Amino acid sequence: MGAPVTQQAEPRVVLSARGLGKDFAGFTAVNNVDLDVHHARIHALIGPNGAGKTTVFNLLTKFLQPTRGKITLLGSDITRTRPDKVARMGLVRSFQISAVFPHLTVLENVRVALQRPNNLATQFWLPLSSLNRLDERAEVLIEDLGLTQYRDTRAADLSYGRKRVLEIATTLALDPEVLLLDEPLAGMGQEDVRMVAGIIREVARHRAVLMVEHNLSVVADICHTVTVLQRGEIIAEGDYAHVSSDPRVRTAYMGTEE
């Protein structure tokens, strides 16, 4: 008789929301959202335009305060925590618009990002050479994200896709437990889409990734869990095969169940 099959335990929940809601002057933008994001998994938040995806992102990262509900990060209640403290606790996000310094090189951008976790961000009286100790970690991040050949290239001279990769590198400089990516593939050609999707998959080996994304073929390819929003409420959740076959999801996207 063979050994019993053991089921692999589900990765731990690192970011959680319960009953999350947000009202604006009587309009309910997000209503009763429950969400669990797991370590070493890619979780997509999708839905038609106006579904409330970005509002949920802003609530989770505390750029907006929820009207109701609770948000937990690594077991701690962050519902009323300031966004800067949430980032230091391990929840870091990117934005739809690239947020790198265009006139600095790739290496210099990553070094700037590394100043905060290395307590150099506010010590302006130190000589510039004090940043040299950040080079080793910066070089590792640059290599891990396939940017070595662009090390000394100004960010302004990178392709759009490489700029987004550099932005991911600067967020990883904070060594987050949870990385939130807001439409990381928007506006890219197919070659850049494949490249950045592969990098996101690698990044998620060591941390949770929650992403808002409209490219459903990428969502199907790399995401473990998909949550579908419509009018601020969750209408389906599961793997891509499950949610894409849900009549409510087809209606939300196409206006018909057929």
PDB file of C-alpha atoms in Angstrom:
ATOM      1  CA  MET A   1       0.000   0.000   0.000  1.00  0.00           C
ATOM      2  CA  GLY A   2       1.473   3.379  -1.025  1.00  0.00           C
ATOM      3  CA  ALA A   3       2.133   6.294   1.277  1.00  0.00           C
ATOM      4  CA  PRO A   4      -0.873   8.576   1.768  1.00  0.00           C
ATOM      5  CA  VAL A   5      -0.988  11.660  -0.405  1.00  0.00           C
ATOM      6  CA  THR A   6      -0.409  14.790   1.644  1.00  0.00           C
ATOM      7  CA  GLN A   7      -2.023  18.005   0.546  1.00  0.00           C
ATOM      8  CA  GLN A   8       0.238  21.007   0.404  1.00  0.00           C
ATOM      9  CA  ALA A   9      -0.798  23.665   2.878  1.00  0.00           C
ATOM     10  CA  GLU A  10      -2.130  26.886   1.391  1.00  0.00           C
ATOM     11  CA  PRO A  11       0.354  29.775   1.757  1.00  0.00           C
ATOM     12  CA  ARG A  12      -0.313  32.124   4.644  1.00  0.00           C
ATOM     13  CA  VAL A  13      -2.562  35.141   4.251  1.00  0.00           C
ATOM     14  CA  VAL A  14      -0.456  38.313   4.381  1.00  0.00           C
ATOM     15  CA  LEU A  15      -3.044  40.946   3.444  1.00  0.00           C
ATOM     16  CA  SER A  16      -6.724  40.715   4.280  1.00  0.00           C
ATOM     17  CA  ALA A  17      -9.830  42.893   4.003  1.00  0.00           C
ATOM     18  CA  ARG A  18     -13.204  42.227   5.561  1.00  0.00           C
ATOM     19  CA  GLY A  19     -16.405  44.135   4.825  1.00  0.00           C
ATOM     20  CA  LEU A  20     -14.399  46.884   3.116  1.00  0.00           C
ATOM     21  CA  GLY A  21     -16.485  49.824   1.942  1.00  0.00           C
ATOM     22  CA  LYS A  22     -16.040  53.386   0.742  1.00  0.00           C
ATOM     23  CA  ASP A  23     -18.695  56.081   0.219  1.00  0.00           C
ATOM     24  CA  PHE A  24     -18.216  59.402  -1.525  1.00  0.00           C
ATOM     25  CA  ALA A  25     -20.944  61.971  -0.796  1.00  0.00           C
ATOM     26  CA  GLY A  26     -23.652  59.332  -0.727  1.00  0.00           C
ATOM     27  CA  PHE A  27     -22.225  57.276  -3.620  1.00  0.00           C
ATOM     28  CA  THR A  28     -20.980  53.807  -2.694  1.00  0.00           C
ATOM     29  CA  ALA A  29     -17.790  53.153  -4.658  1.00  0.00           C
ATOM     30  CA  VAL A  30     -16.796  49.957  -2.807  1.00  0.00           C
ATOM     31  CA  ASN A  31     -19.182  47.763  -0.885  1.00  0.00           C
ATOM     32  CA  ASN A  32     -18.575  44.768   1.393  1.00  0.00           C
ATOM     33  CA  VAL A  33     -15.321  43.580  -0.190  1.00  0.00           C
ATOM     34  CA  ASP A  34     -13.650  40.546   1.415  1.00  0.00           C
ATOM     35  CA  LEU A  35     -10.158  39.796   0.124  1.00  0.00           C
ATOM     36  CA  ASP A  36      -7.303  37.471   1.122  1.00  0.00           C
ATOM     37  CA  VAL A  37      -3.885  37.827  -0.506  1.00  0.00           C
ATOM     38  CA  HIS A  38      -1.444  34.960   0.044  1.00  0.00           C
ATOM     39  CA  HIS A  39       2.333  34.824   0.285  1.00  0.00           C
ATOM     40  CA  ALA A  40       4.136  33.762  -2.913  1.00  0.00           C
ATOM     41  CA  ARG A  41       0.962  34.041  -4.984  1.00  0.00           C
ATOM     42  CA  ILE A  42      -0.165  36.458  -7.695  1.00  0.00           C
ATOM     43  CA  HIS A  43      -3.682  37.761  -7.128  1.00  0.00           C
ATOM     44  CA  ALA A  44      -5.419  39.774  -9.844  1.00  0.00           C
ATOM     45  CA  LEU A  45      -8.140  42.326  -9.278  1.00  0.00           C
ATOM     46  CA  ILE A  46     -10.100  42.732 -12.498  1.00  0.00           C
ATOM     47  CA  GLY A  47     -13.355  44.218 -13.705  1.00  0.00           C
ATOM     48  CA  PRO A  48     -14.800  46.617 -16.269  1.00  0.00           C
ATOM     49  CA  ASN A  49     -14.033  50.336 -16.136  1.00  0.00           C
ATOM     50  CA  GLY A  50     -15.577  51.957 -13.068  1.00  0.00           C
ATOM     51  CA  ALA A  51     -15.742  48.695 -11.142  1.00  0.00           C
ATOM     52  CA  GLY A  52     -13.846  50.138  -8.148  1.00  0.00           C
ATOM     53  CA  LYS A  53     -10.465  48.439  -8.624  1.00  0.00           C
ATOM     54  CA  THR A  54      -8.308  51.513  -8.081  1.00  0.00           C
ATOM     55  CA  THR A  55     -10.445  52.580  -5.115  1.00  0.00           C
ATOM     56  CA  VAL A  56      -9.825  49.188  -3.486  1.00  0.00           C
ATOM     57  CA  PHE A  57      -6.089  49.640  -4.140  1.00  0.00           C
ATOM     58  CA  ASN A  58      -6.170  53.086  -2.548  1.00  0.00           C
ATOM     59  CA  LEU A  59      -8.034  51.715   0.468  1.00  0.00           C
ATOM     60  CA  LEU A  60      -5.587  48.850   0.970  1.00  0.00           C
ATOM     61  CA  THR A  61      -2.571  51.153   0.741  1.00  0.00           C
ATOM     62  CA  LYS A  62      -4.299  53.780   2.923  1.00  0.00           C
ATOM     63  CA  PHE A  63      -4.297  56.550   0.334  1.00  0.00           C
ATOM     64  CA  LEU A  64      -8.018  56.537   1.145  1.00  0.00           C
ATOM     65  CA  GLN A  65      -9.608  55.823   4.510  1.00  0.00           C
ATOM     66  CA  PRO A  66     -12.405  53.216   4.402  1.00  0.00           C
ATOM     67  CA  THR A  67     -15.917  54.201   5.412  1.00  0.00           C
ATOM     68  CA  ARG A  68     -16.318  50.741   6.969  1.00  0.00           C
ATOM     69  CA  GLY A  69     -14.535  47.433   7.207  1.00  0.00           C
ATOM     70  CA  LYS A  70     -11.173  46.190   8.432  1.00  0.00           C
ATOM     71  CA  ILE A  71      -7.766  45.749   6.758  1.00  0.00           C
ATOM     72  CA  THR A  72      -5.084  43.462   8.190  1.00  0.00           C
ATOM     73  CA  LEU A  73      -1.424  43.292   7.133  1.00  0.00           C
ATOM     74  CA  LEU A  74       0.753  40.476   8.488  1.00  0.00           C
ATOM     75  CA  GLY A  75      -1.676  40.029  11.366  1.00  0.00           C
ATOM     76  CA  SER A  76      -1.797  43.719  12.337  1.00  0.00           C
ATOM     77  CA  ASP A  77      -4.868  45.927  11.947  1.00  0.00           C
ATOM     78  CA  ILE A  78      -3.893  48.770   9.576  1.00  0.00           C
ATOM     79  CA  THR A  79      -7.391  50.149   8.979  1.00  0.00           C
ATOM     80  CA  ARG A  80      -6.459  53.567  10.411  1.00  0.00           C
ATOM     81  CA  THR A  81      -2.710  53.460   9.790  1.00  0.00           C
ATOM     82  CA  ARG A  82      -0.971  56.160   7.727  1.00  0.00           C
ATOM     83  CA  PRO A  83       0.242  55.131   4.246  1.00  0.00           C
ATOM     84  CA  ASP A  84       3.915  55.860   5.026  1.00  0.00           C
ATOM     85  CA  LYS A  85       3.806  53.551   8.048  1.00  0.00           C
ATOM     86  CA  VAL A  86       1.995  50.871   6.032  1.00  0.00           C
ATOM     87  CA  ALA A  87       4.818  51.004   3.472  1.00  0.00           C
ATOM     88  CA  ARG A  88       7.418  50.546   6.223  1.00  0.00           C
ATOM     89  CA  MET A  89       5.409  47.573   7.499  1.00  0.00           C
ATOM     90  CA  GLY A  90       5.860  45.821   4.145  1.00  0.00           C
ATOM     91  CA  LEU A  91       3.011  46.914   1.855  1.00  0.00           C
ATOM     92  CA  VAL A  92       4.368  48.778  -1.193  1.00  0.00           C
ATOM     93  CA  ARG A  93       2.621  49.814  -4.415  1.00  0.00           C
ATOM     94  CA  SER A  94       3.389  51.045  -7.883  1.00  0.00           C
ATOM     95  CA  PHE A  95       1.250  53.464  -9.856  1.00  0.00           C
ATOM     96  CA  GLN A  96      -0.126  53.587 -13.397  1.00  0.00           C
ATOM     97  CA  ILE A  97       2.253  56.457 -14.195  1.00  0.00           C
ATOM     98  CA  SER A  98       5.935  55.566 -13.981  1.00  0.00           C
ATOM     99  CA  ALA A  99       7.547  57.082 -10.887  1.00  0.00           C
ATOM    100  CA  VAL A 100      11.285  56.974 -11.626  1.00  0.00           C
ATOM    101  CA  PHE A 101      13.729  59.870 -11.891  1.00  0.00           C
ATOM    102  CA  PRO A 102      14.185  60.341 -15.653  1.00  0.00           C
ATOM    103  CA  HIS A 103      17.593  62.043 -15.516  1.00  0.00           C
ATOM    104  CA  LEU A 104      19.186  59.508 -13.161  1.00  0.00           C
ATOM    105  CA  THR A 105      20.672  56.230 -14.344  1.00  0.00           C
ATOM    106  CA  VAL A 106      19.177  52.857 -13.516  1.00  0.00           C
ATOM    107  CA  LEU A 107      21.780  52.353 -10.786  1.00  0.00           C
ATOM    108  CA  GLU A 108      21.184  55.814  -9.336  1.00  0.00           C
ATOM    109  CA  ASN A 109      17.405  55.289  -9.253  1.00  0.00           C
ATOM    110  CA  VAL A 110      17.783  52.038  -7.347  1.00  0.00           C
ATOM    111  CA  ARG A 111      20.290  53.608  -4.946  1.00  0.00           C
ATOM    112  CA  VAL A 112      17.836  56.414  -4.184  1.00  0.00           C
ATOM    113  CA  ALA A 113      15.168  53.820  -3.381  1.00  0.00           C
ATOM    114  CA  LEU A 114      17.575  51.959  -1.091  1.00  0.00           C
ATOM    115  CA  GLN A 115      18.295  55.043   1.012  1.00  0.00           C
ATOM    116  CA  ARG A 116      15.067  54.740   3.028  1.00  0.00           C
ATOM    117  CA  PRO A 117      15.492  51.156   4.313  1.00  0.00           C
ATOM    118  CA  ASN A 118      19.173  51.881   5.013  1.00  0.00           C
ATOM    119  CA  ASN A 119      18.433  55.025   7.075  1.00  0.00           C
ATOM    120  CA  LEU A 120      20.136  57.340   4.591  1.00  0.00           C
ATOM    121  CA  ALA A 121      17.068  59.160   3.270  1.00  0.00           C
ATOM    122  CA  THR A 122      17.251  62.074   5.713  1.00  0.00           C
ATOM    123  CA  GLN A 123      20.964  62.176   6.533  1.00  0.00           C
ATOM    124  CA  PHE A 124      21.686  64.867   3.970  1.00  0.00           C
ATOM    125  CA  TRP A 125      24.900  65.997   5.694  1.00  0.00           C
ATOM    126  CA  LEU A 126      26.713  62.774   4.799  1.00  0.00           C
ATOM    127  CA  PRO A 127      29.052  62.817   1.793  1.00  0.00           C
ATOM    128  CA  LEU A 128      27.827  61.376  -1.501  1.00  0.00           C
ATOM    129  CA  SER A 129      30.354  58.557  -1.110  1.00  0.00           C
ATOM    130  CA  SER A 130      28.272  57.244   1.806  1.00  0.00           C
ATOM    131  CA  LEU A 131      25.848  55.882  -0.788  1.00  0.00           C
ATOM    132  CA  ASN A 132      28.520  53.600  -2.229  1.00  0.00           C
ATOM    133  CA  ARG A 133      27.670  50.963   0.349  1.00  0.00           C
ATOM    134  CA  LEU A 134      24.307  50.594  -1.344  1.00  0.00           C
ATOM    135  CA  ASP A 135      25.881  49.538  -4.633  1.00  0.00           C
ATOM    136  CA  GLU A 136      26.083  45.814  -3.853  1.00  0.00           C
ATOM    137  CA  ARG A 137      22.372  45.500  -3.053  1.00  0.00           C
ATOM    138  CA  ALA A 138      21.493  47.752  -5.997  1.00  0.00           C
ATOM    139  CA  GLU A 139      23.518  45.593  -8.372  1.00  0.00           C
ATOM    140  CA  VAL A 140      21.712  42.464  -7.137  1.00  0.00           C
ATOM    141  CA  LEU A 141      18.297  44.040  -7.737  1.00  0.00           C
ATOM    142  CA  ILE A 142      19.357  45.255 -11.171  1.00  0.00           C
ATOM    143  CA  GLU A 143      20.621  41.793 -12.131  1.00  0.00           C
ATOM    144  CA  ASP A 144      17.558  40.002 -10.735  1.00  0.00           C
ATOM    145  CA  LEU A 145      15.287  42.148 -12.902  1.00  0.00           C
ATOM    146  CA  GLY A 146      17.339  41.814 -16.071  1.00  0.00           C
ATOM    147  CA  LEU A 147      18.555  45.419 -16.120  1.00  0.00           C
ATOM    148  CA  THR A 148      22.328  44.839 -15.922  1.00  0.00           C
ATOM    149  CA  GLN A 149      23.013  46.021 -19.460  1.00  0.00           C
ATOM    150  CA  TYR A 150      21.086  49.224 -18.693  1.00  0.00           C
ATOM    151  CA  ARG A 151      22.910  49.894 -15.401  1.00  0.00           C
ATOM    152  CA  ASP A 152      24.378  53.223 -16.559  1.00  0.00           C
ATOM    153  CA  THR A 153      21.496  54.235 -18.853  1.00  0.00           C
ATOM    154  CA  ARG A 154      19.356  57.214 -17.924  1.00  0.00           C
ATOM    155  CA  ALA A 155      15.790  56.224 -17.093  1.00  0.00           C
ATOM    156  CA  ALA A 156      14.540  58.679 -19.734  1.00  0.00           C
ATOM    157  CA  ASP A 157      16.353  56.658 -22.407  1.00  0.00           C
ATOM    158  CA  LEU A 158      14.794  53.307 -21.475  1.00  0.00           C
ATOM    159  CA  SER A 159      11.914  51.746 -23.366  1.00  0.00           C
ATOM    160  CA  TYR A 160       8.536  52.045 -21.682  1.00  0.00           C
ATOM    161  CA  GLY A 161       8.644  48.404 -20.609  1.00  0.00           C
ATOM    162  CA  ARG A 162      12.113  48.759 -19.074  1.00  0.00           C
ATOM    163  CA  LYS A 163      10.969  51.863 -17.183  1.00  0.00           C
ATOM    164  CA  ARG A 164       8.215  49.803 -15.606  1.00  0.00           C
ATOM    165  CA  VAL A 165      10.753  47.128 -14.690  1.00  0.00           C
ATOM    166  CA  LEU A 166      12.951  49.812 -13.114  1.00  0.00           C
ATOM    167  CA  GLU A 167       9.952  50.991 -11.120  1.00  0.00           C
ATOM    168  CA  ILE A 168       9.435  47.439  -9.858  1.00  0.00           C
ATOM    169  CA  ALA A 169      13.132  47.377  -8.887  1.00  0.00           C
ATOM    170  CA  THR A 170      12.725  50.564  -6.846  1.00  0.00           C
ATOM    171  CA  THR A 171       9.698  49.139  -5.025  1.00  0.00           C
ATOM    172  CA  LEU A 172      11.591  45.913  -4.296  1.00  0.00           C
ATOM    173  CA  ALA A 173      14.347  48.026  -2.723  1.00  0.00           C
ATOM    174  CA  LEU A 174      11.968  48.364   0.243  1.00  0.00           C
ATOM    175  CA  ASP A 175      11.888  44.540   0.505  1.00  0.00           C
ATOM    176  CA  PRO A 176       8.080  44.382   0.714  1.00  0.00           C
ATOM    177  CA  GLU A 177       6.065  41.412   1.898  1.00  0.00           C
ATOM    178  CA  VAL A 178       3.198  42.517  -0.351  1.00  0.00           C
ATOM    179  CA  LEU A 179       3.629  44.295  -3.686  1.00  0.00           C
ATOM    180  CA  LEU A 180       0.641  46.030  -5.283  1.00  0.00           C
ATOM    181  CA  LEU A 181       0.948  46.735  -9.006  1.00  0.00           C
ATOM    182  CA  ASP A 182      -1.531  49.100 -10.640  1.00  0.00           C
ATOM    183  CA  GLU A 183      -1.879  48.146 -14.330  1.00  0.00           C
ATOM    184  CA  PRO A 184       1.816  47.209 -14.715  1.00  0.00           C
ATOM    185  CA  LEU A 185       1.381  46.150 -18.372  1.00  0.00           C
ATOM    186  CA  ALA A 186      -0.695  49.083 -19.615  1.00  0.00           C
ATOM    187  CA  GLY A 187       0.476  50.598 -22.887  1.00  0.00           C
ATOM    188  CA  MET A 188       3.085  47.931 -23.652  1.00  0.00           C
ATOM    189  CA  GLY A 189       3.801  46.044 -26.844  1.00  0.00           C
ATOM    190  CA  GLN A 190       3.690  42.246 -26.842  1.00  0.00           C
ATOM    191  CA  GLU A 191       7.437  41.816 -26.343  1.00  0.00           C
ATOM    192  CA  ASP A 192       7.464  44.057 -23.258  1.00  0.00           C
ATOM    193  CA  VAL A 193       4.293  42.390 -21.946  1.00  0.00           C
ATOM    194  CA  ARG A 194       5.944  38.972 -22.031  1.00  0.00           C
ATOM    195  CA  MET A 195       9.114  40.312 -20.434  1.00  0.00           C
ATOM    196  CA  VAL A 196       7.393  42.146 -17.576  1.00  0.00           C
ATOM    197  CA  ALA A 197       4.919  39.306 -16.942  1.00  0.00           C
ATOM    198  CA  GLY A 198       7.868  36.944 -16.522  1.00  0.00           C
ATOM    199  CA  ILE A 199       9.506  39.331 -14.068  1.00  0.00           C
ATOM    200  CA  ILE A 200       6.295  39.608 -12.027  1.00  0.00           C
ATOM    201  CA  ARG A 201       6.158  35.814 -11.863  1.00  0.00           C
ATOM    202  CA  GLU A 202       9.730  35.713 -10.516  1.00  0.00           C
ATOM    203  CA  VAL A 203       9.095  38.540  -8.043  1.00  0.00           C
ATOM    204  CA  ALA A 204       6.139  36.592  -6.609  1.00  0.00           C
ATOM    205  CA  ARG A 205       8.304  33.634  -5.668  1.00  0.00           C
ATOM    206  CA  HIS A 206       9.261  35.453  -2.458  1.00  0.00           C
ATOM    207  CA  ARG A 207       6.315  37.781  -1.773  1.00  0.00           C
ATOM    208  CA  ALA A 208       2.642  38.318  -2.427  1.00  0.00           C
ATOM    209  CA  VAL A 209       1.636  40.294  -5.505  1.00  0.00           C
ATOM    210  CA  LEU A 210      -1.772  41.922  -5.931  1.00  0.00           C
ATOM    211  CA  MET A 211      -2.261  43.507  -9.332  1.00  0.00           C
ATOM    212  CA  VAL A 212      -4.938  45.448 -11.170  1.00  0.00           C
ATOM    213  CA  GLU A 213      -4.655  44.400 -14.806  1.00  0.00           C
ATOM    214  CA  HIS A 214      -6.736  44.614 -17.982  1.00  0.00           C
ATOM    215  CA  ASN A 215      -4.652  42.157 -20.031  1.00  0.00           C
ATOM    216  CA  LEU A 216      -6.711  39.027 -19.395  1.00  0.00           C
ATOM    217  CA  SER A 217      -4.368  36.709 -21.297  1.00  0.00           C
ATOM    218  CA  VAL A 218      -1.599  37.624 -18.822  1.00  0.00           C
ATOM    219  CA  VAL A 219      -3.999  37.269 -15.897  1.00  0.00           C
ATOM    220  CA  ALA A 220      -4.867  33.778 -17.145  1.00  0.00           C
ATOM    221  CA  ASP A 221      -1.190  32.893 -17.563  1.00  0.00           C
ATOM    222  CA  ILE A 222       0.421  34.074 -14.322  1.00  0.00           C
ATOM    223  CA  CYS A 223      -2.266  34.664 -11.665  1.00  0.00           C
ATOM    224  CA  HIS A 224      -3.190  32.084  -9.043  1.00  0.00           C
ATOM    225  CA  THR A 225      -6.354  33.858  -7.887  1.00  0.00           C
ATOM    226  CA  VAL A 226      -8.623  36.311  -9.690  1.00  0.00           C
ATOM    227  CA  THR A 227     -11.161  38.561  -7.982  1.00  0.00           C
ATOM    228  CA  VAL A 228     -13.739  40.207 -10.247  1.00  0.00           C
ATOM    229  CA  LEU A 229     -15.341  43.502  -9.241  1.00  0.00           C
ATOM    230  CA  GLN A 230     -18.431  45.136 -10.666  1.00  0.00           C
ATOM    231  CA  ARG A 231     -19.896  48.377  -9.316  1.00  0.00           C
ATOM    232  CA  GLY A 232     -17.706  48.117  -6.250  1.00  0.00           C
ATOM    233  CA  GLU A 233     -18.729  44.583  -5.270  1.00  0.00           C
ATOM    234  CA  ILE A 234     -17.125  41.173  -5.772  1.00  0.00           C
ATOM    235  CA  ILE A 235     -19.100  39.082  -8.241  1.00  0.00           C
ATOM    236  CA  ALA A 236     -16.684  36.153  -8.642  1.00  0.00           C
ATOM    237  CA  GLU A 237     -13.411  34.802  -7.277  1.00  0.00           C
ATOM    238  CA  GLY A 238     -11.225  31.800  -8.011  1.00  0.00           C
ATOM    239  CA  ASP A 239      -8.746  30.741 -10.647  1.00  0.00           C
ATOM    240  CA  TYR A 240      -9.083  32.222 -14.120  1.00  0.00           C
ATOM    241  CA  ALA A 241     -10.883  29.196 -15.580  1.00  0.00           C
ATOM    242  CA  HIS A 242     -13.516  29.447 -12.864  1.00  0.00           C
ATOM    243  CA  VAL A 243     -14.201  33.174 -13.047  1.00  0.00           C
ATOM    244  CA  SER A 244     -14.066  33.360 -16.859  1.00  0.00           C
ATOM    245  CA  SER A 245     -16.863  30.780 -17.087  1.00  0.00           C
ATOM    246  CA  ASP A 246     -19.093  32.652 -14.623  1.00  0.00           C
ATOM    247  CA  PRO A 247     -22.148  34.125 -16.424  1.00  0.00           C
ATOM    248  CA  ARG A 248     -22.007  37.216 -14.201  1.00  0.00           C
ATOM    249  CA  VAL A 249     -18.448  37.923 -15.302  1.00  0.00           C
ATOM    250  CA  ARG A 250     -19.286  37.509 -18.984  1.00  0.00           C
ATOM    251  CA  THR A 251     -22.241  39.829 -18.543  1.00  0.00           C
ATOM    252  CA  ALA A 252     -20.099  42.429 -16.734  1.00  0.00           C
ATOM    253  CA  TYR A 253     -17.512  42.473 -19.511  1.00  0.00           C
ATOM    254  CA  MET A 254     -19.587  41.832 -22.612  1.00  0.00           C
ATOM    255  CA  GLY A 255     -23.098  42.927 -21.649  1.00  0.00           C
ATOM    256  CA  THR A 256     -24.407  39.433 -22.422  1.00  0.00           C
ATOM    257  CA  GLU A 257     -23.995  35.915 -21.114  1.00  0.00           C
ATOM    258  CA  GLU A 258     -23.317  34.619 -24.609  1.00  0.00           C
TER     259      GLU A 258
END
